[in-house]
PDB file of C-alpha atoms in Angstrom:
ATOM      1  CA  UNK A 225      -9.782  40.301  -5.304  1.00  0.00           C
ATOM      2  CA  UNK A 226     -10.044  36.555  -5.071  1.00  0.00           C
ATOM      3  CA  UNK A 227      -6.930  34.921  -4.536  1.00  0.00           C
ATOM      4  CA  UNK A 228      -7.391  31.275  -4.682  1.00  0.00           C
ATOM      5  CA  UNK A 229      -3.973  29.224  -4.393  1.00  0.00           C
ATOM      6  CA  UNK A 230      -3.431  25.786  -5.069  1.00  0.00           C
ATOM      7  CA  UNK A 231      -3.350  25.035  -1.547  1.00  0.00           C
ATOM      8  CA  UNK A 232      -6.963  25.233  -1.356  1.00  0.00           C
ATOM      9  CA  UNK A 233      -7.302  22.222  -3.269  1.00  0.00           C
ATOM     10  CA  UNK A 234      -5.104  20.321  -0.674  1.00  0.00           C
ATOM     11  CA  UNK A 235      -7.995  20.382   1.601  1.00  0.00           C
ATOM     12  CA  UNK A 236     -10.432  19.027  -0.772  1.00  0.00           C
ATOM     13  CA  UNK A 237     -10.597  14.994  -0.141  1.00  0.00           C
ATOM     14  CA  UNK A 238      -8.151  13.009   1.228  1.00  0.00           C
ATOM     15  CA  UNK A 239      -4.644  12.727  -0.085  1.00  0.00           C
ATOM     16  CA  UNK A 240      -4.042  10.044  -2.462  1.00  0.00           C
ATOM     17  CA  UNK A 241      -1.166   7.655  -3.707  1.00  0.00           C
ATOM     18  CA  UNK A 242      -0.424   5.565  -6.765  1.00  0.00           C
ATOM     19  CA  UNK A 243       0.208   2.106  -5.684  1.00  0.00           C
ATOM     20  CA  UNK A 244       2.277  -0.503  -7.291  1.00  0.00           C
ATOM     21  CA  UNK A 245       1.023  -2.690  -9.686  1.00  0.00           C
ATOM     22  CA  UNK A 246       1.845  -5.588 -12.026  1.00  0.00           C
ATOM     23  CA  UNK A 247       0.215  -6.620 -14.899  1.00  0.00           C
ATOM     24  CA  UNK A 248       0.523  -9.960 -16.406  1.00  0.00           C
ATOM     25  CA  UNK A 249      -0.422 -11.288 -19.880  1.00  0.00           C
ATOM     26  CA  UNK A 250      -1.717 -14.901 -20.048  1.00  0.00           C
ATOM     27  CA  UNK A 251      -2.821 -16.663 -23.026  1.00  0.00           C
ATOM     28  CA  UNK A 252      -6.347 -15.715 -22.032  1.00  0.00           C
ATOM     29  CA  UNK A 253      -6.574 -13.143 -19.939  1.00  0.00           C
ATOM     30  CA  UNK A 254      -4.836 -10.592 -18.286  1.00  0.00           C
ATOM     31  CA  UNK A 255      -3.896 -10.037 -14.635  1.00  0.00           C
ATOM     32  CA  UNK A 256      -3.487  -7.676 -12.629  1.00  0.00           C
ATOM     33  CA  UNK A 257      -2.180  -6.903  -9.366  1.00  0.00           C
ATOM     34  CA  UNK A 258      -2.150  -3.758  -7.248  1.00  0.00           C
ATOM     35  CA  UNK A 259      -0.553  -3.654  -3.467  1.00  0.00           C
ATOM     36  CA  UNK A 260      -3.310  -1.680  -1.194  1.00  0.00           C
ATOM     37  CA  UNK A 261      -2.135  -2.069   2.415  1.00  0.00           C
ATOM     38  CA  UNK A 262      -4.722  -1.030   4.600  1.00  0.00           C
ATOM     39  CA  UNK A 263      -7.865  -1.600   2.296  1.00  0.00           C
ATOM     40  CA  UNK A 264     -10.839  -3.266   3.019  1.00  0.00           C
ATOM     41  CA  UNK A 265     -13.103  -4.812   0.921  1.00  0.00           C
ATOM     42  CA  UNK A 266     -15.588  -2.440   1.677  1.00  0.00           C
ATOM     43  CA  UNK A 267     -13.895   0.765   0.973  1.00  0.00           C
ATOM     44  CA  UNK A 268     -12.362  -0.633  -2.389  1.00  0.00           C
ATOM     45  CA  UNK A 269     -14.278   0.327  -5.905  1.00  0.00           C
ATOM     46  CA  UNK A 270     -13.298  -0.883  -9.235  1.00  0.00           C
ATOM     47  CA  UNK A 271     -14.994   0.906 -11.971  1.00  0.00           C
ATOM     48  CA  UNK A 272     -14.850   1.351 -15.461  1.00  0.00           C
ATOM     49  CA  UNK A 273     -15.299   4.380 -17.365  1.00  0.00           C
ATOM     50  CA  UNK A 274     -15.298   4.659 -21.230  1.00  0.00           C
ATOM     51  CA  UNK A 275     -12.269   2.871 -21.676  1.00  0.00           C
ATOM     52  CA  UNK A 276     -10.618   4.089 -18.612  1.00  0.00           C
ATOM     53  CA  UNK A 277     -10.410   1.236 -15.735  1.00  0.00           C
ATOM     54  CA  UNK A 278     -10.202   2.616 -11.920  1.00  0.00           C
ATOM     55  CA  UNK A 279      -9.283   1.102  -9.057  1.00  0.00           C
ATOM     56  CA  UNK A 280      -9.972   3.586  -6.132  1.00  0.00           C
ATOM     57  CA  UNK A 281      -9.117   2.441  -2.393  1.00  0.00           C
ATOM     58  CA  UNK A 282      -9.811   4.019   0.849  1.00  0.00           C
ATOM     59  CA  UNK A 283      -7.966   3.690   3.838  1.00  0.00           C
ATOM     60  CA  UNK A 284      -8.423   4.888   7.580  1.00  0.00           C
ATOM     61  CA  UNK A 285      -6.247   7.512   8.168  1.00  0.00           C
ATOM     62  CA  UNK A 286      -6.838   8.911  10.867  1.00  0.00           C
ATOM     63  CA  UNK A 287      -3.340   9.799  12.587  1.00  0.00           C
ATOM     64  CA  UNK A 288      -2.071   8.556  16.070  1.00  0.00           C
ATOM     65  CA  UNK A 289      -1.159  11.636  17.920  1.00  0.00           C
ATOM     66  CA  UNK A 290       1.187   9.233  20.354  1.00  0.00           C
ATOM     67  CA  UNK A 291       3.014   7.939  17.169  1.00  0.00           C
ATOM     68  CA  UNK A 292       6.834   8.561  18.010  1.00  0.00           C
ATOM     69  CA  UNK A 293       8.365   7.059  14.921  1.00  0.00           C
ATOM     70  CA  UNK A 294       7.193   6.705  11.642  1.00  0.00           C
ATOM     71  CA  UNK A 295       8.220   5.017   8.364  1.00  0.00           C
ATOM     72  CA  UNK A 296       5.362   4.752   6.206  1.00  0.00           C
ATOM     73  CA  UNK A 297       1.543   6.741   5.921  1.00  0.00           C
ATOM     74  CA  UNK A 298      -1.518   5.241   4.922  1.00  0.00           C
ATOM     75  CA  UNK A 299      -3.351   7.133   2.069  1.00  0.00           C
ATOM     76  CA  UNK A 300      -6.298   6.575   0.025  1.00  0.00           C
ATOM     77  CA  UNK A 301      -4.662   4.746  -3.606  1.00  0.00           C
ATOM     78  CA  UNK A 302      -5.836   5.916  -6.967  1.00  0.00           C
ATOM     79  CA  UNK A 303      -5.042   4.568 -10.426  1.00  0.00           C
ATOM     80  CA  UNK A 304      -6.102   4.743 -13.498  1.00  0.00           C
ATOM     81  CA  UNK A 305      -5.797   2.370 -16.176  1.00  0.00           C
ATOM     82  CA  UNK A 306      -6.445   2.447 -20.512  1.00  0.00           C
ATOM     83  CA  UNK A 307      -8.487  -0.413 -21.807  1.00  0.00           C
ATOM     84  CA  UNK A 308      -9.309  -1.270 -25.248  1.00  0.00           C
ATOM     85  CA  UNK A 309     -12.055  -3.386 -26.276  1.00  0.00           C
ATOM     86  CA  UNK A 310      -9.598  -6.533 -26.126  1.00  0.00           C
ATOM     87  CA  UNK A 311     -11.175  -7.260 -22.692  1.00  0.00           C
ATOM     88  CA  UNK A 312     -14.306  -8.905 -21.782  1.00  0.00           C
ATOM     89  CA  UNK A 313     -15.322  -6.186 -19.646  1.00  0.00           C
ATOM     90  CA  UNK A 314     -18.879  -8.097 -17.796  1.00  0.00           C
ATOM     91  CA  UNK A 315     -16.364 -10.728 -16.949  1.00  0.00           C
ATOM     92  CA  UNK A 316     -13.741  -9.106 -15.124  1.00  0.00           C
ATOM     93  CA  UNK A 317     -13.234 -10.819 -11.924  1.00  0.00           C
ATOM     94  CA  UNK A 318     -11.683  -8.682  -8.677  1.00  0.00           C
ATOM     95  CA  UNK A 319     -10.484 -10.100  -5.337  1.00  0.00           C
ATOM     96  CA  UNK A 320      -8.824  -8.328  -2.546  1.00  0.00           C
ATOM     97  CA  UNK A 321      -6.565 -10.398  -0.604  1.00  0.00           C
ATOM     98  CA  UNK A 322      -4.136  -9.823   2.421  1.00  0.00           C
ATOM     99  CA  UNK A 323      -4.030  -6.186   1.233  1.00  0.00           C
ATOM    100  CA  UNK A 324      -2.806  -7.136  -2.507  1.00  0.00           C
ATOM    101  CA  UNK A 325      -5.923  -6.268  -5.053  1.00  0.00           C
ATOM    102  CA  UNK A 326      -5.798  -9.379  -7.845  1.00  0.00           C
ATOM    103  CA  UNK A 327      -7.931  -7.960 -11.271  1.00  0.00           C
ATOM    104  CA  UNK A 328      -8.280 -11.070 -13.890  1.00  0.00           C
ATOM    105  CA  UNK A 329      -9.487  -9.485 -16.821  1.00  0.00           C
ATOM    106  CA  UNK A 330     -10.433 -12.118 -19.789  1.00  0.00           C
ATOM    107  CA  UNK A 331      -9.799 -11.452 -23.335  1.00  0.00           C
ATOM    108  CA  UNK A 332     -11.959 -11.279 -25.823  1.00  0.00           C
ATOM    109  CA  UNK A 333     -12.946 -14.194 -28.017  1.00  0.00           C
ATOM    110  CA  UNK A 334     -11.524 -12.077 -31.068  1.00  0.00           C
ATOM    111  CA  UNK A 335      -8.312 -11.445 -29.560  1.00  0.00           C
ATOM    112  CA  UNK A 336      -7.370 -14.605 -28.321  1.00  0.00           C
ATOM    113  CA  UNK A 337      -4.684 -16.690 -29.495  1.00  0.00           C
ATOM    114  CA  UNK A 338      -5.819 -19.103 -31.887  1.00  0.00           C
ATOM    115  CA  UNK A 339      -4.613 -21.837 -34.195  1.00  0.00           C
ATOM    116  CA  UNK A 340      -4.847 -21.694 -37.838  1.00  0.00           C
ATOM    117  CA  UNK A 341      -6.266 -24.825 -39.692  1.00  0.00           C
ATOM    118  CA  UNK A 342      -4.208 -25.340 -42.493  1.00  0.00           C
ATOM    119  CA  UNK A 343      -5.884 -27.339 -45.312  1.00  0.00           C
ATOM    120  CA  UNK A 344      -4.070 -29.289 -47.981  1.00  0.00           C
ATOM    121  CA  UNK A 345      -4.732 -27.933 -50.994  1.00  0.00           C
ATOM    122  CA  UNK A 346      -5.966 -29.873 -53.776  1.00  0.00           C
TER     123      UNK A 346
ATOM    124  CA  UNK B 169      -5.720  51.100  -6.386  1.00  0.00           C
ATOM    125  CA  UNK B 170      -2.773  48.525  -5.778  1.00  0.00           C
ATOM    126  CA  UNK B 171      -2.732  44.879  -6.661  1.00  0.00           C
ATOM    127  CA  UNK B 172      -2.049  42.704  -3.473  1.00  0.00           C
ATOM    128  CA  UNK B 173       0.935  40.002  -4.757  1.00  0.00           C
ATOM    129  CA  UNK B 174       0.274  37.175  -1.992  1.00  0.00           C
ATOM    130  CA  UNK B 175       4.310  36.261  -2.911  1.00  0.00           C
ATOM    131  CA  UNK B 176       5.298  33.508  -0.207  1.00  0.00           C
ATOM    132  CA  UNK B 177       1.585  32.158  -1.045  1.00  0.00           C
ATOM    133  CA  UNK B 178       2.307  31.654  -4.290  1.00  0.00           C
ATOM    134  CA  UNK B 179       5.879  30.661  -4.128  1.00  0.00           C
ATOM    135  CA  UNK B 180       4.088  28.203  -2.377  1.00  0.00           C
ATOM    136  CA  UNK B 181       1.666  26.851  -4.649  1.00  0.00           C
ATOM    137  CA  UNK B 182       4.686  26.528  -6.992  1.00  0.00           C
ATOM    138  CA  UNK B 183       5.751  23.614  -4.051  1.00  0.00           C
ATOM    139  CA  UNK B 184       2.527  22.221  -4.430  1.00  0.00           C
ATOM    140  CA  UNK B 185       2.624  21.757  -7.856  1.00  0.00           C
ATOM    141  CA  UNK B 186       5.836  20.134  -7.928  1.00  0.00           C
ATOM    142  CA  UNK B 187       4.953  18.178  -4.856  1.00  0.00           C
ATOM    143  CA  UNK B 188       1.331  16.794  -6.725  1.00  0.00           C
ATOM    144  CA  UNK B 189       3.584  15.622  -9.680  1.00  0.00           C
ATOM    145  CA  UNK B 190       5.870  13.423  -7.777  1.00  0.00           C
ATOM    146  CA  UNK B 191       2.830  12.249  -5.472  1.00  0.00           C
ATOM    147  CA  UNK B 192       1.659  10.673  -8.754  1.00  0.00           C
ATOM    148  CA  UNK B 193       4.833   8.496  -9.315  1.00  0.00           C
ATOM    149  CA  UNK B 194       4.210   4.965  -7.916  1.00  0.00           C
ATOM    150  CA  UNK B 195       4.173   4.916  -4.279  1.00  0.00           C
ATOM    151  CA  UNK B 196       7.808   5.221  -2.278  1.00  0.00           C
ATOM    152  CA  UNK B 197       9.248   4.824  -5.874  1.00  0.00           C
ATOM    153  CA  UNK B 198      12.833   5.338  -5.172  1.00  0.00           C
ATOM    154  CA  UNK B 199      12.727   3.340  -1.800  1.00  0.00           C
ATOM    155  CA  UNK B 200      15.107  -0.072  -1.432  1.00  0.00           C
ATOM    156  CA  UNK B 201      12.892  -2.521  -0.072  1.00  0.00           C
ATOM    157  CA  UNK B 202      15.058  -4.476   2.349  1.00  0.00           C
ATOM    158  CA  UNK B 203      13.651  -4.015   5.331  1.00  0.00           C
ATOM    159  CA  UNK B 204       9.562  -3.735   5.922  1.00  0.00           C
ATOM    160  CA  UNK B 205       8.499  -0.056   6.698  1.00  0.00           C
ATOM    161  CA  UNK B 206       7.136   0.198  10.661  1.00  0.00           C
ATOM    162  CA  UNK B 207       5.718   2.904  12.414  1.00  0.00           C
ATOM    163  CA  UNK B 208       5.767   3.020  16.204  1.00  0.00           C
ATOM    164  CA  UNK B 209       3.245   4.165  18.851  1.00  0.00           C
ATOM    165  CA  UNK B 210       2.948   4.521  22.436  1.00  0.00           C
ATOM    166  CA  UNK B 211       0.268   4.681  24.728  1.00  0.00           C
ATOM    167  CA  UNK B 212       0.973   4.928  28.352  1.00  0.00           C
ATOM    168  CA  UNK B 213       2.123   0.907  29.198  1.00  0.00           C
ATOM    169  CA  UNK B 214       1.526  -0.039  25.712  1.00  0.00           C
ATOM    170  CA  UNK B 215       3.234   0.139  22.452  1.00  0.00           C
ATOM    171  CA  UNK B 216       2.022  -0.953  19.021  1.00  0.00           C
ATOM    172  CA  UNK B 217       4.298  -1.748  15.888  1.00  0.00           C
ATOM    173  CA  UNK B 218       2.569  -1.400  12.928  1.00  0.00           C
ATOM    174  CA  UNK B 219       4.124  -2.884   9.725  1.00  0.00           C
ATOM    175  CA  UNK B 220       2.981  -2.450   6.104  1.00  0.00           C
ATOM    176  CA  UNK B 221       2.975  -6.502   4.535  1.00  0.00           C
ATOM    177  CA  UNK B 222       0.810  -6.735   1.702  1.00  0.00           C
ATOM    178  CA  UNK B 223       0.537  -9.828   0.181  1.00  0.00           C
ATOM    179  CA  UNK B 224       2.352 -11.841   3.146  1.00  0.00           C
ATOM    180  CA  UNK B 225      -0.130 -14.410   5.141  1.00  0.00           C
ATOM    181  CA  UNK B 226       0.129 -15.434   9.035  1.00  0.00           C
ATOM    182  CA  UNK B 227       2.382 -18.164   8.156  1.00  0.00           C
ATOM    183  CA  UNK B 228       4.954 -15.932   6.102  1.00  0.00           C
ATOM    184  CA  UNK B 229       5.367 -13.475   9.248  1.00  0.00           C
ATOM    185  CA  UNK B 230       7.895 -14.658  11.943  1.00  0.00           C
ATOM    186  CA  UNK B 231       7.652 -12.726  15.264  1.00  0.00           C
ATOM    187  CA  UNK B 232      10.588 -12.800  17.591  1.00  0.00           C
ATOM    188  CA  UNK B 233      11.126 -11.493  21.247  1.00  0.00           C
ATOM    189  CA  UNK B 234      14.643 -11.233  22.568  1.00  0.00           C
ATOM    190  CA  UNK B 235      15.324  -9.775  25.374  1.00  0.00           C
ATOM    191  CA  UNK B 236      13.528  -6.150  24.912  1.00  0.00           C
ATOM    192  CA  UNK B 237      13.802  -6.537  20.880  1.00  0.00           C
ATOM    193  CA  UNK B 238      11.071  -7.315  18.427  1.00  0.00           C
ATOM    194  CA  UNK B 239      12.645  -9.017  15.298  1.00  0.00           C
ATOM    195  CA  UNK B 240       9.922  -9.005  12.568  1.00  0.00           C
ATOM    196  CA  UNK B 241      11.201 -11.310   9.122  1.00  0.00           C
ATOM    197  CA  UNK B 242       8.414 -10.930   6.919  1.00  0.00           C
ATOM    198  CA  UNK B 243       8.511 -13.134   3.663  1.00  0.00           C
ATOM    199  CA  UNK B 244       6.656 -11.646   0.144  1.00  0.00           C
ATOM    200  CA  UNK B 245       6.676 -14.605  -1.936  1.00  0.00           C
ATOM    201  CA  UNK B 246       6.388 -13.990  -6.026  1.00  0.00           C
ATOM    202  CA  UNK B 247       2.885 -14.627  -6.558  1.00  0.00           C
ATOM    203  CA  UNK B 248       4.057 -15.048 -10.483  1.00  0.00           C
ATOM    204  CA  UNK B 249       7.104 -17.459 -11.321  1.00  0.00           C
ATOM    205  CA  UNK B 250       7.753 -17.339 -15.253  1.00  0.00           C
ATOM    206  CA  UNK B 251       5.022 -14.967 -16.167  1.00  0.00           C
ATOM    207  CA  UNK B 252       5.407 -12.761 -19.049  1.00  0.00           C
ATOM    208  CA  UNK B 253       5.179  -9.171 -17.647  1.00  0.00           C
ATOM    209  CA  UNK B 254       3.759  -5.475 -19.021  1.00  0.00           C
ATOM    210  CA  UNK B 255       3.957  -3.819 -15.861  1.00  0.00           C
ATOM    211  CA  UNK B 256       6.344  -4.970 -12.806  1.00  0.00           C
ATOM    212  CA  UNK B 257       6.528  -2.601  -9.941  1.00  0.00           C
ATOM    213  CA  UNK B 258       5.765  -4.973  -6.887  1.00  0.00           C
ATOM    214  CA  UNK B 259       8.486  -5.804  -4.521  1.00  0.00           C
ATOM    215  CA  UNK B 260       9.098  -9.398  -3.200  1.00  0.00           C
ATOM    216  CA  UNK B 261      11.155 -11.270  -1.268  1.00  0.00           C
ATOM    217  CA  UNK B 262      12.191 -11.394   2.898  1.00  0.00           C
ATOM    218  CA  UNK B 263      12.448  -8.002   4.658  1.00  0.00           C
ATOM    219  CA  UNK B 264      13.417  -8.047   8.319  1.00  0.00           C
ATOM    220  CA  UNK B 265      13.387  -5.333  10.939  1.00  0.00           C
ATOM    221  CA  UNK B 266      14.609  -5.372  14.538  1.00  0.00           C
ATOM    222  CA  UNK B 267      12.842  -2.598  16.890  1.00  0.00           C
ATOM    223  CA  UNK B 268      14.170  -1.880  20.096  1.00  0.00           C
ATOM    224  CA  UNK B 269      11.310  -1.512  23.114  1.00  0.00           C
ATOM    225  CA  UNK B 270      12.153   1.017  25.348  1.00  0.00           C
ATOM    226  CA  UNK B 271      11.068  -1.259  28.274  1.00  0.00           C
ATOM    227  CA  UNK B 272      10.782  -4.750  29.486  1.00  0.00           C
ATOM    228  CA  UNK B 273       8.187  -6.538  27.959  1.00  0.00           C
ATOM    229  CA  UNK B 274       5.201  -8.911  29.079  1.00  0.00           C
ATOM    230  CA  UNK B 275       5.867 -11.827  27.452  1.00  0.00           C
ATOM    231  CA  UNK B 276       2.205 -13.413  28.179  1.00  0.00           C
ATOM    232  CA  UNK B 277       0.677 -10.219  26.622  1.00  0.00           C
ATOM    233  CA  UNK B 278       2.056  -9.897  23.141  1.00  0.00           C
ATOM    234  CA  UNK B 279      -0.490  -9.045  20.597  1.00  0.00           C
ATOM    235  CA  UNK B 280       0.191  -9.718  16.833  1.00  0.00           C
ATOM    236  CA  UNK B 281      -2.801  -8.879  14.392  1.00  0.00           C
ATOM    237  CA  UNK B 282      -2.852  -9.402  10.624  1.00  0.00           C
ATOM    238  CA  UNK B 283      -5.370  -7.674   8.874  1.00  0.00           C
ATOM    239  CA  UNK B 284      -5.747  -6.458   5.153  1.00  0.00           C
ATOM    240  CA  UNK B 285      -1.771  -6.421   4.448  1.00  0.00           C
ATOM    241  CA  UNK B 286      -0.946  -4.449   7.797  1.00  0.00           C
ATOM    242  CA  UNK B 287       0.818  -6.320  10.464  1.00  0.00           C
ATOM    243  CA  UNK B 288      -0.115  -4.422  13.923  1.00  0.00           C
ATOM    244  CA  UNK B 289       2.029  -5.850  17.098  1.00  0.00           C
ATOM    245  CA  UNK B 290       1.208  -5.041  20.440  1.00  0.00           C
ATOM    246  CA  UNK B 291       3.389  -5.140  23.307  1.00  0.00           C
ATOM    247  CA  UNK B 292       2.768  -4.426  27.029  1.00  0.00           C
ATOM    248  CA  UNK B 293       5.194  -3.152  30.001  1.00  0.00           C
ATOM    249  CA  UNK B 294       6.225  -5.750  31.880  1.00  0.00           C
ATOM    250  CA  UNK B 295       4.723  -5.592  35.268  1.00  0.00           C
ATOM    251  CA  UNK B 296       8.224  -4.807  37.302  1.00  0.00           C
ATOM    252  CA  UNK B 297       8.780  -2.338  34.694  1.00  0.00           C
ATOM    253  CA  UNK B 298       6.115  -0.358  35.347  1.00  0.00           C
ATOM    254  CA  UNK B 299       6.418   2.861  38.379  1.00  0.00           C
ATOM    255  CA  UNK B 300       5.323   1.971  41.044  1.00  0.00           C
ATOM    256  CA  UNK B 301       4.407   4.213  43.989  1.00  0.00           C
ATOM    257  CA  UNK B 302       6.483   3.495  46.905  1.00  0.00           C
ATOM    258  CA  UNK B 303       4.677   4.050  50.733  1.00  0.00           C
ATOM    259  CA  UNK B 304       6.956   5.850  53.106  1.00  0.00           C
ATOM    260  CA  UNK B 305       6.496   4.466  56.846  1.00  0.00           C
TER     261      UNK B 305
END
């Protein structure tokens, strides 16, 4: 008889956390910023799928065994975002800095605000 | 032939389940952000304070020693004055902690590190703090 409980899945892959994240509307573009703590550059991937947009971090977490108090844990953060085809996706710009992940994703031409001529009519 | 009911195992897995739905909520979502979250760890003479401070640079991070008590302010300033939000979850503003060392400290070898939005501080025992093995004549 196989009995396969959910706690085998605990023990695939690390354990992962949503992190916070703002997102900001400018005329052009939109930001966004997600708080990683504990991420490196190296062990940070953006990707886009579809229209579903990433943002996978990694951190070290190997536990202290002499830790004698503890407030926070470092996990790996996952988040997934929905895009639409508002966003210039080969331009999108990502930075990681001081542990804060900064996404600037530009708008598309067609979606950007724009001003109407108006024309006197004759 | 009898079915096997694995009943604590599954009661279990019900936990799980639950426990993987609220692990998806935004990180520490129902925490009050007034003071920054440390972890403490010792090893032997030394221990290390490890704070999380994302978004905070050197200059935003004031380190204080007095007496045998680490007083950590860390400022978050709003990276985004009048900007028009979809999404606001990130916390800002000036979180301070005081930790108490159990020991005296060595002022001269104080240790503060900031690196990828975890501040690590290292303190060592201060030399007459440390045992010392006393020869009998």
């Amino acid at each position: 008889m196989e009995n396969k409980t959910i706690n085998d899945r605990k023990q695939i892959g690390n354990k992962t956390i949503v992190p916070f994240v703002d997102i900001i509307e400018e005329k052009e573009r939109f930001v966004l910023k997600a708080d990683m703590p504990g991420v490196t550059k190296d062990n940070l991937n953006v990707s886009i799928d579809n229209n579903e947009l990433t943002i996978h971090g990694k951190v070290d977490q190997t536990a202290t065994k002499n830790q004698t108090y503890s407030e926070f844990a470092l996990y790996d953060y996952k988040r997934s975002f929905v895009i639409n085809k508002d966003i210039e996706r080969k331009n999108i710009d990502a930075s990681l800095d001081n542990g804060v992940l900064t996404l600037v994703l530009p708008k598309s031409e067609k979606s950007k605000p724009r001003k109407i001529e108006i024309r006197v009519a004759s | 032939m009898t079915t096997n009911y694995n009943l604590i195992g599954d009661v279990l897995g019900l936990k799980n389940i639950v426990d993987e739905y609220f692990d998806t909520l935004p990180y520490q979502y129902n925490r009050v952000h007034d003071a920054p979250l440390v972890n403490l760890e010792e090893n032997g003479d030394n221990v290390t304070i490890t704070a999380l401070a994302p978004g905070s640079k050197i200059e935003d991070i004031n380190l204080e020693l007095i007496d045998t008590t680490l007083q950590m302010t860390i400022n978050r300033p709003r990276d985004y004055e009048n900007a028009q939000y979809i999404r606001r979850e990130r916390y800002f503003g000036t979180f301070s902690k005081s930790v108490r060392i159990p020991f005296r400290v060595n002022p001269e070898k104080i240790n503060a590190v900031l690196k990828d939005g975890v501040l690590s501080v290292t303190l060592e025992k201060s030399e007459d703090a440390k045992p010392r093995k006393i020869s009998i004549q």
